[in-house]
mmCIF file with all atom_site columns, C-alpha atoms in Angstrom:
data_model
loop_
_atom_site.group_PDB
_atom_site.id
_atom_site.type_symbol
_atom_site.label_atom_id
_atom_site.label_alt_id
_atom_site.label_comp_id
_atom_site.label_asym_id
_atom_site.label_entity_id
_atom_site.label_seq_id
_atom_site.pdbx_PDB_ins_code
_atom_site.Cartn_x
_atom_site.Cartn_y
_atom_site.Cartn_z
_atom_site.occupancy
_atom_site.B_iso_or_equiv
_atom_site.pdbx_formal_charge
_atom_site.auth_seq_id
_atom_site.auth_comp_id
_atom_site.auth_asym_id
_atom_site.auth_atom_id
_atom_site.pdbx_PDB_model_num
ATOM 1   C CA . ARG A 1 1   ? 73.279 130.956 86.669  1.00 70.00 ? 182 ARG A CA 1
ATOM 2   C CA . LYS A 1 2   ? 70.723 133.677 86.052  1.00 81.00 ? 183 LYS A CA 1
ATOM 3   C CA . GLU A 1 3   ? 71.461 137.158 87.368  1.00 88.00 ? 184 GLU A CA 1
ATOM 4   C CA . VAL A 1 4   ? 68.034 137.401 88.995  1.00 93.00 ? 185 VAL A CA 1
ATOM 5   C CA . GLU A 1 5   ? 65.732 134.554 89.973  1.00 93.00 ? 186 GLU A CA 1
ATOM 6   C CA . GLN A 1 6   ? 62.135 134.636 91.118  1.00 93.00 ? 187 GLN A CA 1
ATOM 7   C CA . ASP A 1 7   ? 59.548 132.028 91.973  1.00 87.00 ? 188 ASP A CA 1
ATOM 8   C CA . PRO A 1 8   ? 57.161 132.266 88.999  1.00 86.00 ? 189 PRO A CA 1
ATOM 9   C CA . GLY A 1 9   ? 54.163 131.227 91.069  1.00 86.00 ? 190 GLY A CA 1
ATOM 10  C CA . PRO A 1 10  ? 51.304 131.481 90.422  1.00 92.00 ? 191 PRO A CA 1
ATOM 11  C CA . PHE A 1 11  ? 50.233 132.776 93.792  1.00 94.00 ? 192 PHE A CA 1
ATOM 12  C CA . ASN A 1 12  ? 46.455 132.636 94.255  1.00 96.00 ? 193 ASN A CA 1
ATOM 13  C CA . VAL A 1 13  ? 45.368 134.357 97.449  1.00 97.00 ? 194 VAL A CA 1
ATOM 14  C CA . PRO A 1 14  ? 42.015 135.521 98.872  1.00 97.00 ? 195 PRO A CA 1
ATOM 15  C CA . GLU A 1 15  ? 41.228 139.196 99.265  1.00 98.00 ? 196 GLU A CA 1
ATOM 16  C CA . GLY A 1 16  ? 42.650 140.584 102.477 1.00 97.00 ? 197 GLY A CA 1
ATOM 17  C CA . ALA A 1 17  ? 45.489 138.079 102.656 1.00 97.00 ? 198 ALA A CA 1
ATOM 18  C CA . THR A 1 18  ? 49.147 138.917 103.123 1.00 97.00 ? 199 THR A CA 1
ATOM 19  C CA . VAL A 1 19  ? 51.508 137.588 100.468 1.00 96.00 ? 200 VAL A CA 1
ATOM 20  C CA . ALA A 1 20  ? 55.277 137.755 100.129 1.00 96.00 ? 201 ALA A CA 1
ATOM 21  C CA . PHE A 1 21  ? 57.565 137.313 97.138  1.00 94.00 ? 202 PHE A CA 1
ATOM 22  C CA . ASN A 1 22  ? 61.303 136.726 97.205  1.00 94.00 ? 203 ASN A CA 1
ATOM 23  C CA . CYS A 1 23  ? 63.916 137.310 94.594  1.00 95.00 ? 204 CYS A CA 1
ATOM 24  C CA . THR A 1 24  ? 67.599 136.336 94.626  1.00 96.00 ? 205 THR A CA 1
ATOM 25  C CA . TYR A 1 25  ? 70.427 137.996 92.715  1.00 95.00 ? 206 TYR A CA 1
ATOM 26  C CA . SER A 1 26  ? 73.879 136.679 91.863  1.00 92.00 ? 207 SER A CA 1
ATOM 27  C CA . ASN A 1 27  ? 76.111 139.785 91.760  1.00 88.00 ? 208 ASN A CA 1
ATOM 28  C CA . SER A 1 28  ? 77.043 140.810 95.290  1.00 87.00 ? 209 SER A CA 1
ATOM 29  C CA . ALA A 1 29  ? 78.224 144.226 94.022  1.00 84.00 ? 210 ALA A CA 1
ATOM 30  C CA . SER A 1 30  ? 74.729 145.204 92.832  1.00 87.00 ? 211 SER A CA 1
ATOM 31  C CA . GLN A 1 31  ? 73.564 148.457 94.395  1.00 83.00 ? 212 GLN A CA 1
ATOM 32  C CA . SER A 1 32  ? 70.116 149.306 93.052  1.00 91.00 ? 213 SER A CA 1
ATOM 33  C CA . PHE A 1 33  ? 66.994 147.203 93.398  1.00 95.00 ? 214 PHE A CA 1
ATOM 34  C CA . PHE A 1 34  ? 63.426 147.660 92.273  1.00 96.00 ? 215 PHE A CA 1
ATOM 35  C CA . TRP A 1 35  ? 60.033 146.018 92.134  1.00 97.00 ? 216 TRP A CA 1
ATOM 36  C CA . TYR A 1 36  ? 57.904 146.569 89.052  1.00 97.00 ? 217 TYR A CA 1
ATOM 37  C CA . ARG A 1 37  ? 54.322 145.586 88.431  1.00 98.00 ? 218 ARG A CA 1
ATOM 38  C CA . GLN A 1 38  ? 53.179 144.385 85.023  1.00 97.00 ? 219 GLN A CA 1
ATOM 39  C CA . ASP A 1 39  ? 49.555 143.884 84.044  1.00 96.00 ? 220 ASP A CA 1
ATOM 40  C CA . CYS A 1 40  ? 48.634 141.503 81.261  1.00 92.00 ? 221 CYS A CA 1
ATOM 41  C CA . ARG A 1 41  ? 49.782 142.801 77.861  1.00 88.00 ? 222 ARG A CA 1
ATOM 42  C CA . LYS A 1 42  ? 50.940 146.086 79.361  1.00 93.00 ? 223 LYS A CA 1
ATOM 43  C CA . GLU A 1 43  ? 54.328 147.611 80.088  1.00 95.00 ? 224 GLU A CA 1
ATOM 44  C CA . PRO A 1 44  ? 56.143 147.185 83.438  1.00 96.00 ? 225 PRO A CA 1
ATOM 45  C CA . LYS A 1 45  ? 55.490 150.050 85.840  1.00 96.00 ? 226 LYS A CA 1
ATOM 46  C CA . LEU A 1 46  ? 57.698 150.963 88.774  1.00 96.00 ? 227 LEU A CA 1
ATOM 47  C CA . LEU A 1 47  ? 56.110 149.862 92.035  1.00 97.00 ? 228 LEU A CA 1
ATOM 48  C CA . MET A 1 48  ? 58.922 150.837 94.379  1.00 96.00 ? 229 MET A CA 1
ATOM 49  C CA . SER A 1 49  ? 62.657 151.079 94.748  1.00 94.00 ? 230 SER A CA 1
ATOM 50  C CA . VAL A 1 50  ? 64.215 148.945 97.476  1.00 95.00 ? 231 VAL A CA 1
ATOM 51  C CA . TYR A 1 51  ? 66.461 150.690 99.968  1.00 91.00 ? 232 TYR A CA 1
ATOM 52  C CA . SER A 1 52  ? 69.062 149.147 102.253 1.00 89.00 ? 233 SER A CA 1
ATOM 53  C CA . SER A 1 53  ? 67.056 149.843 105.388 1.00 89.00 ? 234 SER A CA 1
ATOM 54  C CA . GLY A 1 54  ? 63.835 148.551 103.880 1.00 90.00 ? 235 GLY A CA 1
ATOM 55  C CA . ASN A 1 55  ? 60.932 150.765 102.875 1.00 95.00 ? 236 ASN A CA 1
ATOM 56  C CA . GLU A 1 56  ? 57.189 150.873 102.942 1.00 96.00 ? 237 GLU A CA 1
ATOM 57  C CA . ASP A 1 57  ? 54.589 152.415 100.667 1.00 95.00 ? 238 ASP A CA 1
ATOM 58  C CA . GLY A 1 58  ? 51.083 151.919 101.979 1.00 96.00 ? 239 GLY A CA 1
ATOM 59  C CA . ARG A 1 59  ? 50.307 148.197 101.915 1.00 97.00 ? 240 ARG A CA 1
ATOM 60  C CA . PHE A 1 60  ? 53.621 147.357 100.238 1.00 98.00 ? 241 PHE A CA 1
ATOM 61  C CA . THR A 1 61  ? 56.888 146.697 102.070 1.00 98.00 ? 242 THR A CA 1
ATOM 62  C CA . ALA A 1 62  ? 60.217 145.989 100.376 1.00 97.00 ? 243 ALA A CA 1
ATOM 63  C CA . GLN A 1 63  ? 63.250 144.515 102.126 1.00 96.00 ? 244 GLN A CA 1
ATOM 64  C CA . LEU A 1 64  ? 66.846 143.956 101.080 1.00 95.00 ? 245 LEU A CA 1
ATOM 65  C CA . ASN A 1 65  ? 69.078 141.282 102.562 1.00 94.00 ? 246 ASN A CA 1
ATOM 66  C CA . ARG A 1 66  ? 72.605 141.849 101.230 1.00 92.00 ? 247 ARG A CA 1
ATOM 67  C CA . ALA A 1 67  ? 74.188 138.976 103.129 1.00 93.00 ? 248 ALA A CA 1
ATOM 68  C CA . SER A 1 68  ? 71.872 136.453 101.497 1.00 94.00 ? 249 SER A CA 1
ATOM 69  C CA . GLN A 1 69  ? 71.497 138.441 98.279  1.00 94.00 ? 250 GLN A CA 1
ATOM 70  C CA . TYR A 1 70  ? 67.747 138.579 98.140  1.00 93.00 ? 251 TYR A CA 1
ATOM 71  C CA . ILE A 1 71  ? 65.014 141.159 98.088  1.00 96.00 ? 252 ILE A CA 1
ATOM 72  C CA . SER A 1 72  ? 61.435 140.693 99.128  1.00 96.00 ? 253 SER A CA 1
ATOM 73  C CA . LEU A 1 73  ? 58.064 142.305 98.566  1.00 97.00 ? 254 LEU A CA 1
ATOM 74  C CA . LEU A 1 74  ? 55.262 142.012 101.097 1.00 97.00 ? 255 LEU A CA 1
ATOM 75  C CA . ILE A 1 75  ? 51.703 142.937 100.194 1.00 98.00 ? 256 ILE A CA 1
ATOM 76  C CA . ARG A 1 76  ? 49.260 143.315 103.071 1.00 98.00 ? 257 ARG A CA 1
ATOM 77  C CA . ASP A 1 77  ? 45.470 143.326 102.840 1.00 98.00 ? 258 ASP A CA 1
ATOM 78  C CA . SER A 1 78  ? 45.505 142.166 99.205  1.00 98.00 ? 259 SER A CA 1
ATOM 79  C CA . LYS A 1 79  ? 43.029 143.794 96.822  1.00 98.00 ? 260 LYS A CA 1
ATOM 80  C CA . LEU A 1 80  ? 41.603 142.393 93.598  1.00 97.00 ? 261 LEU A CA 1
ATOM 81  C CA . SER A 1 81  ? 43.467 145.182 91.800  1.00 97.00 ? 262 SER A CA 1
ATOM 82  C CA . ASP A 1 82  ? 46.795 143.785 93.048  1.00 98.00 ? 263 ASP A CA 1
ATOM 83  C CA . SER A 1 83  ? 46.446 140.908 90.566  1.00 98.00 ? 264 SER A CA 1
ATOM 84  C CA . ALA A 1 84  ? 49.423 141.255 88.229  1.00 97.00 ? 265 ALA A CA 1
ATOM 85  C CA . THR A 1 85  ? 52.917 139.960 87.594  1.00 96.00 ? 266 THR A CA 1
ATOM 86  C CA . TYR A 1 86  ? 55.612 141.386 89.879  1.00 97.00 ? 267 TYR A CA 1
ATOM 87  C CA . LEU A 1 87  ? 59.097 141.783 88.439  1.00 96.00 ? 268 LEU A CA 1
ATOM 88  C CA . CYS A 1 88  ? 62.241 141.950 90.502  1.00 96.00 ? 269 CYS A CA 1
ATOM 89  C CA . VAL A 1 89  ? 64.918 144.169 88.912  1.00 95.00 ? 270 VAL A CA 1
ATOM 90  C CA . VAL A 1 90  ? 68.575 144.592 89.856  1.00 94.00 ? 271 VAL A CA 1
ATOM 91  C CA . ARG A 1 91  ? 70.919 147.202 88.446  1.00 90.00 ? 272 ARG A CA 1
ATOM 92  C CA . GLY A 1 92  ? 74.425 146.046 87.611  1.00 79.00 ? 273 GLY A CA 1
ATOM 93  C CA . GLU A 1 93  ? 77.507 147.876 88.790  1.00 67.00 ? 274 GLU A CA 1
ATOM 94  C CA . GLY A 1 94  ? 81.018 148.343 87.463  1.00 56.00 ? 275 GLY A CA 1
ATOM 95  C CA . ASN A 1 95  ? 81.308 147.594 83.780  1.00 52.00 ? 276 ASN A CA 1
ATOM 96  C CA . THR A 1 96  ? 77.626 146.771 83.638  1.00 51.00 ? 277 THR A CA 1
ATOM 97  C CA . GLY A 1 97  ? 76.479 149.880 85.497  1.00 58.00 ? 278 GLY A CA 1
ATOM 98  C CA . ASN A 1 98  ? 73.832 150.645 82.925  1.00 70.00 ? 279 ASN A CA 1
ATOM 99  C CA . GLN A 1 99  ? 72.504 147.121 82.750  1.00 81.00 ? 280 GLN A CA 1
ATOM 100 C CA . PHE A 1 100 ? 69.312 146.160 84.480  1.00 90.00 ? 281 PHE A CA 1
ATOM 101 C CA . TYR A 1 101 ? 68.620 142.511 85.144  1.00 91.00 ? 282 TYR A CA 1
ATOM 102 C CA . PHE A 1 102 ? 65.006 141.376 85.269  1.00 93.00 ? 283 PHE A CA 1
ATOM 103 C CA . GLY A 1 103 ? 63.488 138.361 86.914  1.00 93.00 ? 284 GLY A CA 1
ATOM 104 C CA . THR A 1 104 ? 60.896 136.508 84.874  1.00 92.00 ? 285 THR A CA 1
ATOM 105 C CA . GLY A 1 105 ? 58.179 137.657 87.251  1.00 93.00 ? 286 GLY A CA 1
ATOM 106 C CA . THR A 1 106 ? 55.885 136.242 89.912  1.00 95.00 ? 287 THR A CA 1
ATOM 107 C CA . SER A 1 107 ? 52.219 135.964 89.011  1.00 95.00 ? 288 SER A CA 1
ATOM 108 C CA . LEU A 1 108 ? 49.683 137.000 91.650  1.00 97.00 ? 289 LEU A CA 1
ATOM 109 C CA . THR A 1 109 ? 45.935 136.493 91.441  1.00 97.00 ? 290 THR A CA 1
ATOM 110 C CA . VAL A 1 110 ? 43.780 137.853 94.248  1.00 97.00 ? 291 VAL A CA 1
ATOM 111 C CA . ILE A 1 111 ? 40.514 135.944 94.496  1.00 97.00 ? 292 ILE A CA 1
ATOM 112 C CA . PRO A 1 112 ? 37.230 137.456 95.754  1.00 95.00 ? 293 PRO A CA 1
ATOM 113 C CA . ASP B 2 1   ? 55.621 162.434 85.104  1.00 71.00 ? 210 ASP B CA 1
ATOM 114 C CA . VAL B 2 2   ? 58.024 160.697 82.761  1.00 71.00 ? 211 VAL B CA 1
ATOM 115 C CA . LYS B 2 3   ? 56.562 160.040 79.341  1.00 90.00 ? 212 LYS B CA 1
ATOM 116 C CA . VAL B 2 4   ? 58.070 157.393 77.079  1.00 96.00 ? 213 VAL B CA 1
ATOM 117 C CA . THR B 2 5   ? 56.213 157.064 73.799  1.00 96.00 ? 214 THR B CA 1
ATOM 118 C CA . GLN B 2 6   ? 56.540 154.212 71.350  1.00 96.00 ? 215 GLN B CA 1
ATOM 119 C CA . SER B 2 7   ? 55.373 154.844 67.817  1.00 91.00 ? 216 SER B CA 1
ATOM 120 C CA . SER B 2 8   ? 53.045 151.850 67.447  1.00 91.00 ? 217 SER B CA 1
ATOM 121 C CA . ARG B 2 9   ? 51.141 149.585 69.858  1.00 93.00 ? 218 ARG B CA 1
ATOM 122 C CA . TYR B 2 10  ? 50.619 146.859 67.251  1.00 95.00 ? 219 TYR B CA 1
ATOM 123 C CA . LEU B 2 11  ? 52.551 146.218 64.061  1.00 96.00 ? 220 LEU B CA 1
ATOM 124 C CA . VAL B 2 12  ? 52.383 143.469 61.458  1.00 97.00 ? 221 VAL B CA 1
ATOM 125 C CA . LYS B 2 13  ? 55.209 143.058 58.957  1.00 97.00 ? 222 LYS B CA 1
ATOM 126 C CA . ARG B 2 14  ? 56.416 140.449 56.509  1.00 97.00 ? 223 ARG B CA 1
ATOM 127 C CA . THR B 2 15  ? 59.558 138.320 56.577  1.00 97.00 ? 224 THR B CA 1
ATOM 128 C CA . GLY B 2 16  ? 62.509 140.149 55.031  1.00 97.00 ? 225 GLY B CA 1
ATOM 129 C CA . GLU B 2 17  ? 61.133 143.646 55.550  1.00 97.00 ? 226 GLU B CA 1
ATOM 130 C CA . LYS B 2 18  ? 63.185 146.338 57.255  1.00 97.00 ? 227 LYS B CA 1
ATOM 131 C CA . VAL B 2 19  ? 61.274 147.410 60.352  1.00 97.00 ? 228 VAL B CA 1
ATOM 132 C CA . PHE B 2 20  ? 61.691 150.609 62.359  1.00 97.00 ? 229 PHE B CA 1
ATOM 133 C CA . LEU B 2 21  ? 60.466 150.961 65.946  1.00 97.00 ? 230 LEU B CA 1
ATOM 134 C CA . GLU B 2 22  ? 60.629 154.454 67.369  1.00 97.00 ? 231 GLU B CA 1
ATOM 135 C CA . CYS B 2 23  ? 60.822 155.586 70.970  1.00 97.00 ? 232 CYS B CA 1
ATOM 136 C CA . VAL B 2 24  ? 60.715 159.142 72.286  1.00 97.00 ? 233 VAL B CA 1
ATOM 137 C CA . GLN B 2 25  ? 61.115 160.371 75.870  1.00 96.00 ? 234 GLN B CA 1
ATOM 138 C CA . ASP B 2 26  ? 60.388 163.853 77.166  1.00 93.00 ? 235 ASP B CA 1
ATOM 139 C CA . MET B 2 27  ? 62.535 163.952 80.317  1.00 92.00 ? 236 MET B CA 1
ATOM 140 C CA . ASP B 2 28  ? 65.982 164.660 78.879  1.00 92.00 ? 237 ASP B CA 1
ATOM 141 C CA . HIS B 2 29  ? 67.179 161.229 80.016  1.00 93.00 ? 238 HIS B CA 1
ATOM 142 C CA . GLU B 2 30  ? 70.681 160.165 79.010  1.00 92.00 ? 239 GLU B CA 1
ATOM 143 C CA . ASN B 2 31  ? 70.064 156.416 79.028  1.00 92.00 ? 240 ASN B CA 1
ATOM 144 C CA . MET B 2 32  ? 67.654 154.615 76.739  1.00 95.00 ? 241 MET B CA 1
ATOM 145 C CA . PHE B 2 33  ? 67.053 150.891 76.279  1.00 96.00 ? 242 PHE B CA 1
ATOM 146 C CA . TRP B 2 34  ? 65.352 148.437 73.966  1.00 97.00 ? 243 TRP B CA 1
ATOM 147 C CA . TYR B 2 35  ? 64.096 145.101 75.298  1.00 97.00 ? 244 TYR B CA 1
ATOM 148 C CA . ARG B 2 36  ? 62.029 142.284 73.969  1.00 97.00 ? 245 ARG B CA 1
ATOM 149 C CA . GLN B 2 37  ? 59.743 140.249 76.193  1.00 96.00 ? 246 GLN B CA 1
ATOM 150 C CA . ASP B 2 38  ? 58.711 136.693 75.447  1.00 94.00 ? 247 ASP B CA 1
ATOM 151 C CA . PRO B 2 39  ? 56.666 134.264 77.575  1.00 88.00 ? 248 PRO B CA 1
ATOM 152 C CA . GLY B 2 40  ? 58.854 132.361 80.010  1.00 84.00 ? 249 GLY B CA 1
ATOM 153 C CA . LEU B 2 41  ? 61.971 134.349 79.093  1.00 87.00 ? 250 LEU B CA 1
ATOM 154 C CA . GLY B 2 42  ? 61.244 137.696 80.707  1.00 87.00 ? 251 GLY B CA 1
ATOM 155 C CA . LEU B 2 43  ? 62.779 140.926 79.444  1.00 93.00 ? 252 LEU B CA 1
ATOM 156 C CA . ARG B 2 44  ? 65.961 140.611 77.429  1.00 94.00 ? 253 ARG B CA 1
ATOM 157 C CA . LEU B 2 45  ? 68.129 143.586 76.565  1.00 94.00 ? 254 LEU B CA 1
ATOM 158 C CA . ILE B 2 46  ? 68.744 144.145 72.855  1.00 96.00 ? 255 ILE B CA 1
ATOM 159 C CA . TYR B 2 47  ? 70.670 147.434 72.897  1.00 95.00 ? 256 TYR B CA 1
ATOM 160 C CA . PHE B 2 48  ? 71.097 150.404 75.126  1.00 92.00 ? 257 PHE B CA 1
ATOM 161 C CA . SER B 2 49  ? 72.404 153.920 74.638  1.00 94.00 ? 258 SER B CA 1
ATOM 162 C CA . TYR B 2 50  ? 74.011 155.952 77.393  1.00 90.00 ? 259 TYR B CA 1
ATOM 163 C CA . ASP B 2 51  ? 74.072 159.196 75.403  1.00 89.00 ? 260 ASP B CA 1
ATOM 164 C CA . VAL B 2 52  ? 73.538 160.668 71.950  1.00 91.00 ? 261 VAL B CA 1
ATOM 165 C CA . LYS B 2 53  ? 75.264 158.630 69.239  1.00 90.00 ? 262 LYS B CA 1
ATOM 166 C CA . MET B 2 54  ? 76.497 156.172 71.880  1.00 91.00 ? 263 MET B CA 1
ATOM 167 C CA . LYS B 2 55  ? 75.264 152.589 71.935  1.00 92.00 ? 264 LYS B CA 1
ATOM 168 C CA . GLU B 2 56  ? 76.167 149.248 73.415  1.00 92.00 ? 265 GLU B CA 1
ATOM 169 C CA . LYS B 2 57  ? 75.019 145.756 72.598  1.00 93.00 ? 266 LYS B CA 1
ATOM 170 C CA . GLY B 2 58  ? 72.856 144.003 75.093  1.00 91.00 ? 267 GLY B CA 1
ATOM 171 C CA . ASP B 2 59  ? 72.329 140.281 75.449  1.00 90.00 ? 268 ASP B CA 1
ATOM 172 C CA . ILE B 2 60  ? 70.595 139.596 72.128  1.00 95.00 ? 269 ILE B CA 1
ATOM 173 C CA . PRO B 2 61  ? 71.680 142.187 69.512  1.00 96.00 ? 270 PRO B CA 1
ATOM 174 C CA . GLU B 2 62  ? 71.802 139.805 66.535  1.00 96.00 ? 271 GLU B CA 1
ATOM 175 C CA . GLY B 2 63  ? 69.454 140.881 63.755  1.00 96.00 ? 272 GLY B CA 1
ATOM 176 C CA . TYR B 2 64  ? 68.954 144.349 65.254  1.00 98.00 ? 273 TYR B CA 1
ATOM 177 C CA . SER B 2 65  ? 70.589 147.747 65.042  1.00 97.00 ? 274 SER B CA 1
ATOM 178 C CA . VAL B 2 66  ? 69.849 151.054 66.742  1.00 97.00 ? 275 VAL B CA 1
ATOM 179 C CA . SER B 2 67  ? 70.143 154.768 66.142  1.00 97.00 ? 276 SER B CA 1
ATOM 180 C CA . ARG B 2 68  ? 70.370 157.641 68.633  1.00 97.00 ? 277 ARG B CA 1
ATOM 181 C CA . GLU B 2 69  ? 70.832 160.848 66.662  1.00 95.00 ? 278 GLU B CA 1
ATOM 182 C CA . LYS B 2 70  ? 68.949 162.995 69.175  1.00 96.00 ? 279 LYS B CA 1
ATOM 183 C CA . LYS B 2 71  ? 68.816 162.663 72.923  1.00 95.00 ? 280 LYS B CA 1
ATOM 184 C CA . GLU B 2 72  ? 65.068 162.175 73.082  1.00 96.00 ? 281 GLU B CA 1
ATOM 185 C CA . ARG B 2 73  ? 64.780 159.515 70.369  1.00 97.00 ? 282 ARG B CA 1
ATOM 186 C CA . PHE B 2 74  ? 66.053 155.942 70.240  1.00 97.00 ? 283 PHE B CA 1
ATOM 187 C CA . SER B 2 75  ? 65.192 153.820 67.226  1.00 97.00 ? 284 SER B CA 1
ATOM 188 C CA . LEU B 2 76  ? 65.334 150.046 66.929  1.00 98.00 ? 285 LEU B CA 1
ATOM 189 C CA . ILE B 2 77  ? 65.817 148.607 63.449  1.00 98.00 ? 286 ILE B CA 1
ATOM 190 C CA . LEU B 2 78  ? 65.154 145.047 62.358  1.00 97.00 ? 287 LEU B CA 1
ATOM 191 C CA . GLU B 2 79  ? 67.402 144.794 59.323  1.00 94.00 ? 288 GLU B CA 1
ATOM 192 C CA . SER B 2 80  ? 65.564 141.887 57.707  1.00 97.00 ? 289 SER B CA 1
ATOM 193 C CA . ALA B 2 81  ? 62.636 140.763 59.813  1.00 97.00 ? 290 ALA B CA 1
ATOM 194 C CA . SER B 2 82  ? 62.253 137.085 60.605  1.00 97.00 ? 291 SER B CA 1
ATOM 195 C CA . THR B 2 83  ? 59.420 135.175 62.270  1.00 97.00 ? 292 THR B CA 1
ATOM 196 C CA . ASN B 2 84  ? 61.496 134.591 65.414  1.00 96.00 ? 293 ASN B CA 1
ATOM 197 C CA . GLN B 2 85  ? 61.483 138.348 65.965  1.00 98.00 ? 294 GLN B CA 1
ATOM 198 C CA . THR B 2 86  ? 57.749 138.276 66.664  1.00 98.00 ? 295 THR B CA 1
ATOM 199 C CA . SER B 2 87  ? 57.602 139.637 70.196  1.00 97.00 ? 296 SER B CA 1
ATOM 200 C CA . MET B 2 88  ? 56.646 142.456 72.528  1.00 97.00 ? 297 MET B CA 1
ATOM 201 C CA . TYR B 2 89  ? 59.229 145.262 72.247  1.00 98.00 ? 298 TYR B CA 1
ATOM 202 C CA . LEU B 2 90  ? 59.676 147.633 75.155  1.00 98.00 ? 299 LEU B CA 1
ATOM 203 C CA . CYS B 2 91  ? 61.601 150.892 75.237  1.00 98.00 ? 300 CYS B CA 1
ATOM 204 C CA . ALA B 2 92  ? 62.788 152.410 78.514  1.00 96.00 ? 301 ALA B CA 1
ATOM 205 C CA . SER B 2 93  ? 64.673 155.510 79.625  1.00 95.00 ? 302 SER B CA 1
ATOM 206 C CA . ARG B 2 94  ? 66.310 156.792 82.808  1.00 92.00 ? 303 ARG B CA 1
ATOM 207 C CA . PRO B 2 95  ? 68.631 159.575 83.950  1.00 89.00 ? 304 PRO B CA 1
ATOM 208 C CA . GLY B 2 96  ? 72.300 158.767 83.496  1.00 82.00 ? 305 GLY B CA 1
ATOM 209 C CA . GLN B 2 97  ? 73.360 159.139 87.106  1.00 76.00 ? 306 GLN B CA 1
ATOM 210 C CA . GLY B 2 98  ? 72.832 157.227 90.313  1.00 77.00 ? 307 GLY B CA 1
ATOM 211 C CA . GLY B 2 99  ? 70.412 154.450 91.084  1.00 82.00 ? 308 GLY B CA 1
ATOM 212 C CA . GLN B 2 100 ? 67.453 155.868 89.194  1.00 87.00 ? 309 GLN B CA 1
ATOM 213 C CA . PRO B 2 101 ? 64.913 153.344 87.865  1.00 92.00 ? 310 PRO B CA 1
ATOM 214 C CA . GLN B 2 102 ? 63.841 152.889 84.279  1.00 94.00 ? 311 GLN B CA 1
ATOM 215 C CA . HIS B 2 103 ? 60.523 154.083 82.891  1.00 95.00 ? 312 HIS B CA 1
ATOM 216 C CA . PHE B 2 104 ? 58.885 152.120 80.116  1.00 97.00 ? 313 PHE B CA 1
ATOM 217 C CA . GLY B 2 105 ? 56.859 152.967 77.061  1.00 96.00 ? 314 GLY B CA 1
ATOM 218 C CA . ASP B 2 106 ? 53.569 151.177 76.327  1.00 95.00 ? 315 ASP B CA 1
ATOM 219 C CA . GLY B 2 107 ? 55.287 148.537 74.230  1.00 96.00 ? 316 GLY B CA 1
ATOM 220 C CA . THR B 2 108 ? 54.974 147.497 70.591  1.00 97.00 ? 317 THR B CA 1
ATOM 221 C CA . ARG B 2 109 ? 53.508 144.089 69.857  1.00 96.00 ? 318 ARG B CA 1
ATOM 222 C CA . LEU B 2 110 ? 55.233 143.119 66.610  1.00 97.00 ? 319 LEU B CA 1
ATOM 223 C CA . SER B 2 111 ? 54.148 140.188 64.462  1.00 97.00 ? 320 SER B CA 1
ATOM 224 C CA . ILE B 2 112 ? 56.303 138.997 61.565  1.00 97.00 ? 321 ILE B CA 1
ATOM 225 C CA . LEU B 2 113 ? 54.410 136.873 59.063  1.00 96.00 ? 322 LEU B CA 1
#
């Protein structure tokens, strides 16, 4: 079983729409969670960390559900510039404390 | 702002060559990482280093080695390049403590002919 699993999409949504991505992780002891954004042929860039109580940054909201071992990313009022691949990342704990596990990414295209 | 710099954006080498990829970070981070990214496979960890001269194998270390002689620099070495090592290589760094995220360099797109 993969450490981190994401729906690859693609998600094609109209401008202004709300879209949500989910990501599941297998290690219940994981403590740190992140969403990264990656544009085509570019490096991943940190979008936001995910905190236990959930957190918001402008149009972006991240949630963590420890019981079900998933994290989510909600994008409201989608812009054309939101088109990218979104990577879910989980940091291992214990012996793998310095290991980061990446999902394969969810592709989003926002259509005019 | 964290700055992670990789020595080349694009590189073309021949089978059997020894290839060096360099990565430098300017934030005094303890941890540094090398990944490769291939379509459909996502990012896979090759090696990471948690401090100077310290290194650990990741998930796919075969055919690679690393060097961390100074804190700011982490080098990835392809001992004898093969065509299946054609990929996008990404370097990342982060502080050694707590739940801090990684910060990535621009990536090196390496082609082995």
